Coordinates of C-alpha atoms in Angstrom, one line a residue:
M1 CA 83.2 82.8 50.1
I2 CA 82.1 80.0 47.9
D3 CA 79.3 79.9 45.3
L4 CA 77.9 83.3 46.2
N5 CA 76.9 86.1 43.9
N6 CA 78.0 89.6 44.3
N7 CA 74.9 90.7 46.3
Q8 CA 75.3 87.7 48.7
K9 CA 79.0 88.4 49.1
S10 CA 78.3 92.1 49.9
F11 CA 75.7 91.1 52.5
V12 CA 78.1 88.7 54.2
E13 CA 81.0 91.2 54.3
K14 CA 78.9 94.0 55.7
A15 CA 77.2 91.8 58.3
Y16 CA 80.5 90.4 59.5
A17 CA 82.1 93.9 59.7
F18 CA 79.1 95.1 61.7
Y19 CA 78.6 92.2 64.2
K20 CA 82.3 91.2 64.3
T21 CA 81.2 87.5 64.3
D22 CA 80.4 84.9 61.7
V23 CA 77.5 83.3 63.6
L24 CA 74.3 85.4 63.6
T25 CA 70.8 84.8 65.0
R26 CA 67.7 85.0 62.7
G27 CA 66.8 88.3 64.5
Q28 CA 70.2 89.8 63.8
I29 CA 70.0 88.9 60.1
N30 CA 66.5 90.4 59.8
D31 CA 67.4 93.6 61.7
F32 CA 70.5 94.1 59.6
W33 CA 68.9 93.8 56.1
K34 CA 65.9 95.9 57.1
K35 CA 67.9 98.8 58.7
N36 CA 70.3 98.9 55.7
N37 CA 67.7 98.6 53.0
L38 CA 69.1 95.4 51.7
K39 CA 67.4 92.5 50.0
N40 CA 66.2 89.8 52.4
P41 CA 68.9 87.1 52.5
S42 CA 66.5 84.2 52.6
W43 CA 69.2 82.0 51.1
L44 CA 71.2 82.4 54.4
K45 CA 68.3 81.3 56.6
T46 CA 68.4 77.7 55.4
D47 CA 69.6 74.4 56.7
K48 CA 72.7 74.7 54.6
Y49 CA 74.0 77.5 56.9
K50 CA 72.2 76.6 60.1
V51 CA 74.5 75.8 63.0
G52 CA 72.0 75.7 65.8
R53 CA 68.4 76.6 66.8
G54 CA 67.9 80.0 65.2
N55 CA 71.6 80.5 64.5
Y56 CA 73.3 80.7 61.0
K57 CA 76.9 80.8 60.0
L58 CA 78.1 83.3 57.5
P59 CA 79.8 81.5 54.6
I60 CA 83.0 83.5 54.9
K61 CA 86.7 83.1 54.3
E62 CA 89.6 85.4 55.0
S63 CA 88.7 88.1 52.6
P64 CA 90.6 91.4 52.6
I65 CA 87.8 93.0 54.5
T66 CA 87.6 90.3 57.2
Q67 CA 91.3 90.1 57.4
S68 CA 91.4 93.9 58.0
V69 CA 88.8 93.7 60.8
K70 CA 90.7 90.9 62.6
Q71 CA 94.0 92.7 62.2
N72 CA 92.6 95.8 63.7
E73 CA 91.2 93.8 66.6
E74 CA 94.5 92.1 67.2
L75 CA 96.4 95.4 67.0
M76 CA 94.2 97.0 69.6
Q77 CA 94.5 94.0 71.9
S78 CA 98.3 94.0 71.5
S79 CA 98.4 97.7 72.4
V80 CA 96.4 97.0 75.6
N81 CA 98.6 94.1 76.6
K82 CA 101.8 96.1 76.1
T83 CA 100.4 99.0 78.1
E84 CA 99.3 96.8 81.0
A85 CA 102.5 94.7 81.0
A86 CA 105.2 97.2 80.4
Y87 CA 104.2 100.9 80.8
I88 CA 104.7 101.6 84.5
V89 CA 105.2 105.1 85.8
S90 CA 106.4 106.6 89.1
S91 CA 104.0 108.7 91.1
L92 CA 106.8 110.7 92.6
T93 CA 109.3 113.2 91.1
G94 CA 112.0 115.3 92.7
N95 CA 113.6 115.2 96.1
I96 CA 111.4 113.6 98.8
V97 CA 113.8 114.1 101.7
P98 CA 112.0 116.4 104.2
K99 CA 113.4 119.8 105.0
K100 CA 114.6 120.6 108.5
D101 CA 112.2 122.8 110.5
P102 CA 114.0 125.5 112.4
V103 CA 111.3 125.5 115.0
F104 CA 111.6 121.8 115.9
V105 CA 112.9 120.8 119.3
S106 CA 113.8 117.1 120.1
F107 CA 111.8 115.6 122.9
G108 CA 110.1 112.4 124.1
N109 CA 110.6 109.4 121.8
Y110 CA 112.4 111.3 119.1
P111 CA 115.9 109.8 119.9
D112 CA 114.5 106.2 119.8
V113 CA 112.6 106.8 116.5
R114 CA 115.7 108.4 115.0
N115 CA 117.9 105.4 116.0
I116 CA 115.5 103.0 114.4
I117 CA 115.5 104.9 111.2
K118 CA 119.3 105.3 111.3
S119 CA 119.8 101.5 111.8
G120 CA 118.5 100.9 108.3
Q121 CA 116.7 97.8 109.6
F122 CA 113.2 96.8 108.8
Y123 CA 111.5 97.4 112.2
P124 CA 107.9 98.8 112.0
V125 CA 106.9 101.3 114.6
F126 CA 103.5 102.3 115.9
I127 CA 103.3 105.8 117.6
T128 CA 100.2 106.7 119.5
G129 CA 99.2 109.8 121.4
L130 CA 96.7 112.7 121.7
S131 CA 96.3 115.1 118.8
G132 CA 98.8 117.8 118.2
N133 CA 101.7 116.5 120.3
G134 CA 104.3 116.1 117.5
K135 CA 104.0 112.4 116.4
T136 CA 104.3 113.1 112.7
M137 CA 106.7 116.1 113.2
G138 CA 109.1 113.8 115.1
V139 CA 109.2 111.2 112.3
T140 CA 109.5 113.9 109.6
Q141 CA 112.4 115.7 111.3
A142 CA 114.2 112.5 112.1
C143 CA 114.2 111.8 108.3
A144 CA 115.3 115.4 107.6
E145 CA 118.3 115.0 110.0
L146 CA 119.3 111.7 108.5
K147 CA 118.6 112.8 104.9
K148 CA 116.2 109.8 104.6
E149 CA 113.6 109.7 101.9
L150 CA 110.1 109.9 103.4
I151 CA 106.8 109.0 101.7
R152 CA 103.8 110.1 103.8
V153 CA 100.3 108.6 103.3
N154 CA 97.3 110.2 105.1
V155 CA 95.0 107.3 105.7
T156 CA 91.2 107.6 105.7
I157 CA 88.4 105.0 105.9
E158 CA 88.3 105.2 102.1
T159 CA 92.0 104.2 101.6
D160 CA 92.2 100.9 99.8
E161 CA 94.7 98.7 97.8
D162 CA 94.5 100.9 94.8
D163 CA 95.5 104.0 96.8
L164 CA 98.4 102.2 98.5
L165 CA 99.8 99.8 95.9
G166 CA 98.8 101.6 92.7
G167 CA 96.4 101.4 89.9
Y168 CA 95.8 102.2 86.2
R169 CA 95.7 105.9 85.5
L170 CA 95.1 108.0 82.3
K171 CA 98.3 109.7 81.3
D172 CA 98.8 111.7 78.0
G173 CA 95.9 109.9 76.5
Q174 CA 97.2 106.4 77.5
T175 CA 96.2 104.0 80.2
V176 CA 99.3 103.4 82.3
W177 CA 100.1 101.7 85.6
Q178 CA 101.1 104.1 88.3
N179 CA 102.8 102.9 91.4
G180 CA 101.2 103.7 94.7
P181 CA 103.1 105.2 97.6
V182 CA 103.8 101.8 99.3
I183 CA 105.4 100.4 96.1
E184 CA 107.4 103.6 95.6
A185 CA 108.8 103.4 99.2
M186 CA 109.7 99.8 98.8
E187 CA 111.5 100.2 95.5
R188 CA 113.4 103.3 96.8
G189 CA 114.2 101.9 100.2
A190 CA 112.4 104.9 101.7
L191 CA 110.5 105.3 105.0
L192 CA 106.7 104.9 104.6
L193 CA 104.8 107.0 107.1
L194 CA 101.1 105.8 107.5
D195 CA 99.5 108.8 109.2
E196 CA 96.3 108.4 111.2
I197 CA 96.3 104.7 110.6
D198 CA 93.4 104.1 113.1
L199 CA 91.1 105.8 110.6
A200 CA 91.6 102.9 108.2
S201 CA 89.1 100.1 107.3
N202 CA 89.9 96.4 106.8
K203 CA 91.1 97.4 103.3
I204 CA 94.4 98.2 104.9
M205 CA 95.0 94.5 105.3
C206 CA 96.7 94.5 101.9
L207 CA 99.8 95.7 103.8
Q208 CA 100.0 92.5 105.9
P209 CA 102.8 90.9 103.9
I210 CA 104.7 94.2 103.7
L211 CA 104.7 94.6 107.4
E212 CA 106.3 91.2 107.7
G213 CA 109.3 92.5 105.8
S214 CA 108.7 90.3 102.7
G215 CA 107.8 91.5 99.3
V216 CA 104.3 91.8 97.9
F217 CA 102.8 90.4 94.7
V218 CA 101.0 93.1 92.7
K219 CA 98.5 90.9 90.9
K220 CA 97.2 93.7 88.6
I221 CA 100.6 93.9 86.8
N222 CA 101.7 90.4 87.6
K223 CA 104.8 91.6 89.4
F224 CA 106.5 90.7 92.7
V225 CA 108.0 93.8 94.4
Q226 CA 110.9 93.1 96.8
P227 CA 111.8 96.0 99.2
K228 CA 115.2 97.5 99.0
P229 CA 117.4 97.8 102.0
G230 CA 116.5 100.7 104.3
F231 CA 112.7 100.4 103.7
N232 CA 110.7 100.7 106.9
V233 CA 107.1 101.5 108.0
I234 CA 106.0 103.9 110.8
A235 CA 102.4 104.4 111.7
T236 CA 100.9 107.2 113.8
A237 CA 97.5 107.2 115.5
N238 CA 95.5 109.0 118.2
T239 CA 94.4 105.6 119.6
K240 CA 96.1 102.2 120.0
G241 CA 93.9 100.7 117.2
Q242 CA 91.2 99.8 119.7
G243 CA 88.8 102.6 118.8
S244 CA 87.9 105.7 120.8
E245 CA 85.6 104.8 123.8
D246 CA 85.2 108.4 124.9
G247 CA 84.2 109.6 121.5
K248 CA 87.0 112.1 121.3
F249 CA 88.4 110.8 118.0
I250 CA 85.3 110.1 115.9
G251 CA 86.0 108.0 112.9
T252 CA 88.8 105.9 114.5
N253 CA 88.3 102.2 114.0
I254 CA 89.3 99.0 115.7
L255 CA 92.2 97.6 113.7
N256 CA 92.7 93.9 113.1
E257 CA 94.8 92.3 115.9
A258 CA 96.9 90.4 113.5
F259 CA 97.7 93.7 111.7
L260 CA 98.7 95.4 114.9
E261 CA 100.8 92.5 115.9
R262 CA 103.1 93.2 112.9
F263 CA 104.4 96.3 114.8
P264 CA 107.2 95.2 117.2
V265 CA 107.1 98.4 119.3
T266 CA 104.6 101.0 120.2
F267 CA 105.7 104.4 121.4
E268 CA 103.3 106.4 123.6
Q269 CA 103.8 110.1 122.8
S270 CA 103.0 112.6 125.5
Y271 CA 103.0 116.4 125.3
P272 CA 106.4 117.9 125.8
S273 CA 107.6 119.2 129.1
Q274 CA 107.1 122.9 129.9
K275 CA 110.8 123.6 129.3
V276 CA 110.7 122.0 125.8
E277 CA 107.3 123.6 125.0
K278 CA 108.8 127.0 125.8
K279 CA 111.6 126.4 123.4
I280 CA 109.2 125.4 120.6
L281 CA 107.1 128.6 121.1
V282 CA 110.2 130.8 121.4
N283 CA 111.5 129.4 118.1
T284 CA 108.1 129.9 116.5
L285 CA 107.9 133.6 117.6
N286 CA 111.5 134.2 116.7
A287 CA 110.9 132.8 113.2
A288 CA 108.2 135.5 112.8
G289 CA 110.7 138.2 113.9
K290 CA 109.2 138.8 117.3
K291 CA 110.1 138.1 120.9
D292 CA 107.9 138.0 124.1
D293 CA 109.2 135.5 126.7
G294 CA 106.6 136.6 129.2
F295 CA 103.7 135.8 127.0
I296 CA 105.2 132.4 126.2
D297 CA 105.7 131.6 129.9
K298 CA 102.0 132.4 130.6
L299 CA 100.8 130.4 127.6
V300 CA 102.7 127.3 128.8
T301 CA 101.4 127.7 132.3
W302 CA 97.9 128.1 130.9
A303 CA 98.1 125.0 128.8
D304 CA 99.5 123.0 131.8
V305 CA 96.6 123.9 134.0
I306 CA 94.1 122.9 131.3
R307 CA 95.8 119.6 130.7
R308 CA 95.9 118.7 134.4
T309 CA 92.2 119.5 134.6
F310 CA 91.6 117.4 131.4
Y311 CA 93.4 114.4 132.9
D312 CA 91.3 114.8 136.1
G313 CA 88.1 114.8 134.1
G314 CA 87.3 118.5 134.8
V315 CA 87.1 119.5 131.1
D316 CA 86.4 117.7 127.9
E317 CA 88.9 119.6 125.7
I318 CA 92.6 120.1 125.8
I319 CA 95.2 122.6 124.5
S320 CA 97.7 120.8 122.4
T321 CA 101.3 121.9 121.5
R322 CA 100.0 122.6 118.0
R323 CA 97.3 124.8 119.4
L324 CA 99.9 126.8 121.3
V325 CA 101.9 127.2 118.1
H326 CA 98.8 128.5 116.3
I327 CA 98.2 131.1 119.1
V328 CA 101.8 132.3 118.9
Q329 CA 101.5 132.6 115.1
A330 CA 98.3 134.5 115.5
Y331 CA 99.9 136.8 118.0
A332 CA 102.8 137.5 115.6
I333 CA 100.2 138.5 112.9
F334 CA 97.7 140.5 115.0
G335 CA 99.9 141.8 117.9
D336 CA 97.0 141.1 120.3
K337 CA 97.4 138.4 122.9
V338 CA 93.8 138.0 124.0
K339 CA 92.6 138.2 120.4
A340 CA 95.1 135.5 119.4
I341 CA 93.8 133.2 122.1
Q342 CA 90.1 133.9 121.3
L343 CA 90.6 133.2 117.6
C344 CA 92.5 129.9 118.2
T345 CA 89.9 128.7 120.8
N346 CA 86.8 129.5 118.7
R347 CA 86.8 125.9 117.5
F348 CA 85.6 124.9 121.0
D349 CA 82.0 125.3 122.2
N350 CA 81.2 128.6 123.9
D351 CA 81.3 127.4 127.5
T352 CA 84.7 125.8 126.9
K353 CA 86.1 128.8 125.0
N354 CA 84.9 131.3 127.6
S355 CA 86.3 129.2 130.5
F356 CA 89.7 128.9 128.7
V357 CA 89.9 132.7 128.0
E358 CA 88.9 133.4 131.6
L359 CA 91.5 131.0 132.8
Y360 CA 94.2 132.9 130.8
T361 CA 93.2 136.2 132.4
K362 CA 93.9 134.6 135.8
V363 CA 97.3 133.4 134.6
D364 CA 98.0 136.8 133.0
S365 CA 97.3 138.5 136.4
G366 CA 100.0 136.5 138.0
A367 CA 98.2 133.6 139.6
S368 CA 100.3 130.4 140.1
I369 CA 99.4 127.0 138.9
D370 CA 98.8 125.7 142.4
Q371 CA 96.6 128.7 143.2
I372 CA 94.5 128.3 140.1
L373 CA 94.1 124.6 140.7
E374 CA 93.1 125.2 144.3
D375 CA 90.5 127.8 143.2
Q376 CA 89.1 125.3 140.7
R377 CA 88.9 122.6 143.4
M378 CA 87.1 124.9 145.8
A379 CA 84.7 125.9 143.0
E380 CA 83.9 122.3 142.4
V381 CA 83.3 121.7 146.1
N382 CA 81.0 124.7 146.4
A383 CA 79.1 123.6 143.4
Q384 CA 78.7 120.1 144.8
M385 CA 77.5 121.6 148.2
N386 CA 75.0 123.8 146.4
D387 CA 73.7 120.8 144.5
N388 CA 73.3 118.8 147.8
N389 CA 71.5 121.8 149.4
S390 CA 69.1 122.0 146.5
E391 CA 68.3 118.3 146.8
S392 CA 67.7 118.7 150.5
D393 CA 65.4 121.7 150.0
D394 CA 63.5 119.7 147.4
E395 CA 63.1 116.8 149.7
E396 CA 61.8 119.1 152.6
K397 CA 59.2 120.6 150.3
E398 CA 58.0 117.1 149.2
D399 CA 57.7 116.1 152.9
Q400 CA 55.7 119.2 153.7
I401 CA 53.3 118.5 150.8
I402 CA 52.8 114.9 152.0

């Protein structure tokens, strides 16, 4: 500071420390001296220090105070830069190889999925099928058998690049970059399982380069991530990425065609055969320390009748393999077959639930699948005839009135 008295120097230093700039407006100068009970610095608001319309430059050099302010600012910025550039943490700890499930029974596309994972090649797979038929379980158990690391992501419409690739998080009082599940899987050479992929929005398109087998540039940390050998992607969905026309799977979306094209193969997962389903339920009941082959046979028959009726358009709901497992688990807990079925079908509307329970009583009484289906067909025929008769009666009444 040149040619300034002590009061003027004090004002300049305090104003600079407060505003962090050496160019102030007339309003800033007036506000500062009034709020701090200082003398009006009229000497500053002259042409000598004017640098623009209503702007005045503080006559300041690198005094100890201003040097200290600048050094603190530089130190803070340096700390931020180091954090953003270098402090990267993993989002995963411990063993991420799935455990073998003693209840699991191989069926359907399992051998093919297992062979793809075992090959170690990058070969994305899309698995589609109705709810509760073992899509996710098959992938998980294939990784368990092969001792392959698996990272599972449950996709929703809110899932975005920050959720998948990573973002800045607060850790131990510091802002750090935390890798997302996709980056973790790429750097580990693990299998990335995108569960319920058809619930995603267009924000999932950030995976486009990854599904091509190439690396991805993470712009937030200025880093290019190249996948390690063994990395692969498997996606599961209830639809084929074309939405749900019948409304069964509300929330599913139409996925971008270019995105779907990145999956070389699509497996259509069906429910297991009766033989396999019996094994699954027997294993489930055995795991609970109980045995009842007769009940399991009837459950599988009951589910088969409902599925056939569902495929023919006779009912709007279906009994999945997962639902059968729930019923067996409920039976193991409560020891009551009908109660187990009622509790596990309460999620359906009353008409559907009651018809399902009534159907089980027929199966329990010894009726065969063919007999039950024939009874249902005759009931539908009789109902149609009654409707036709009602329409004829109504027409006759209208003719009499005329």
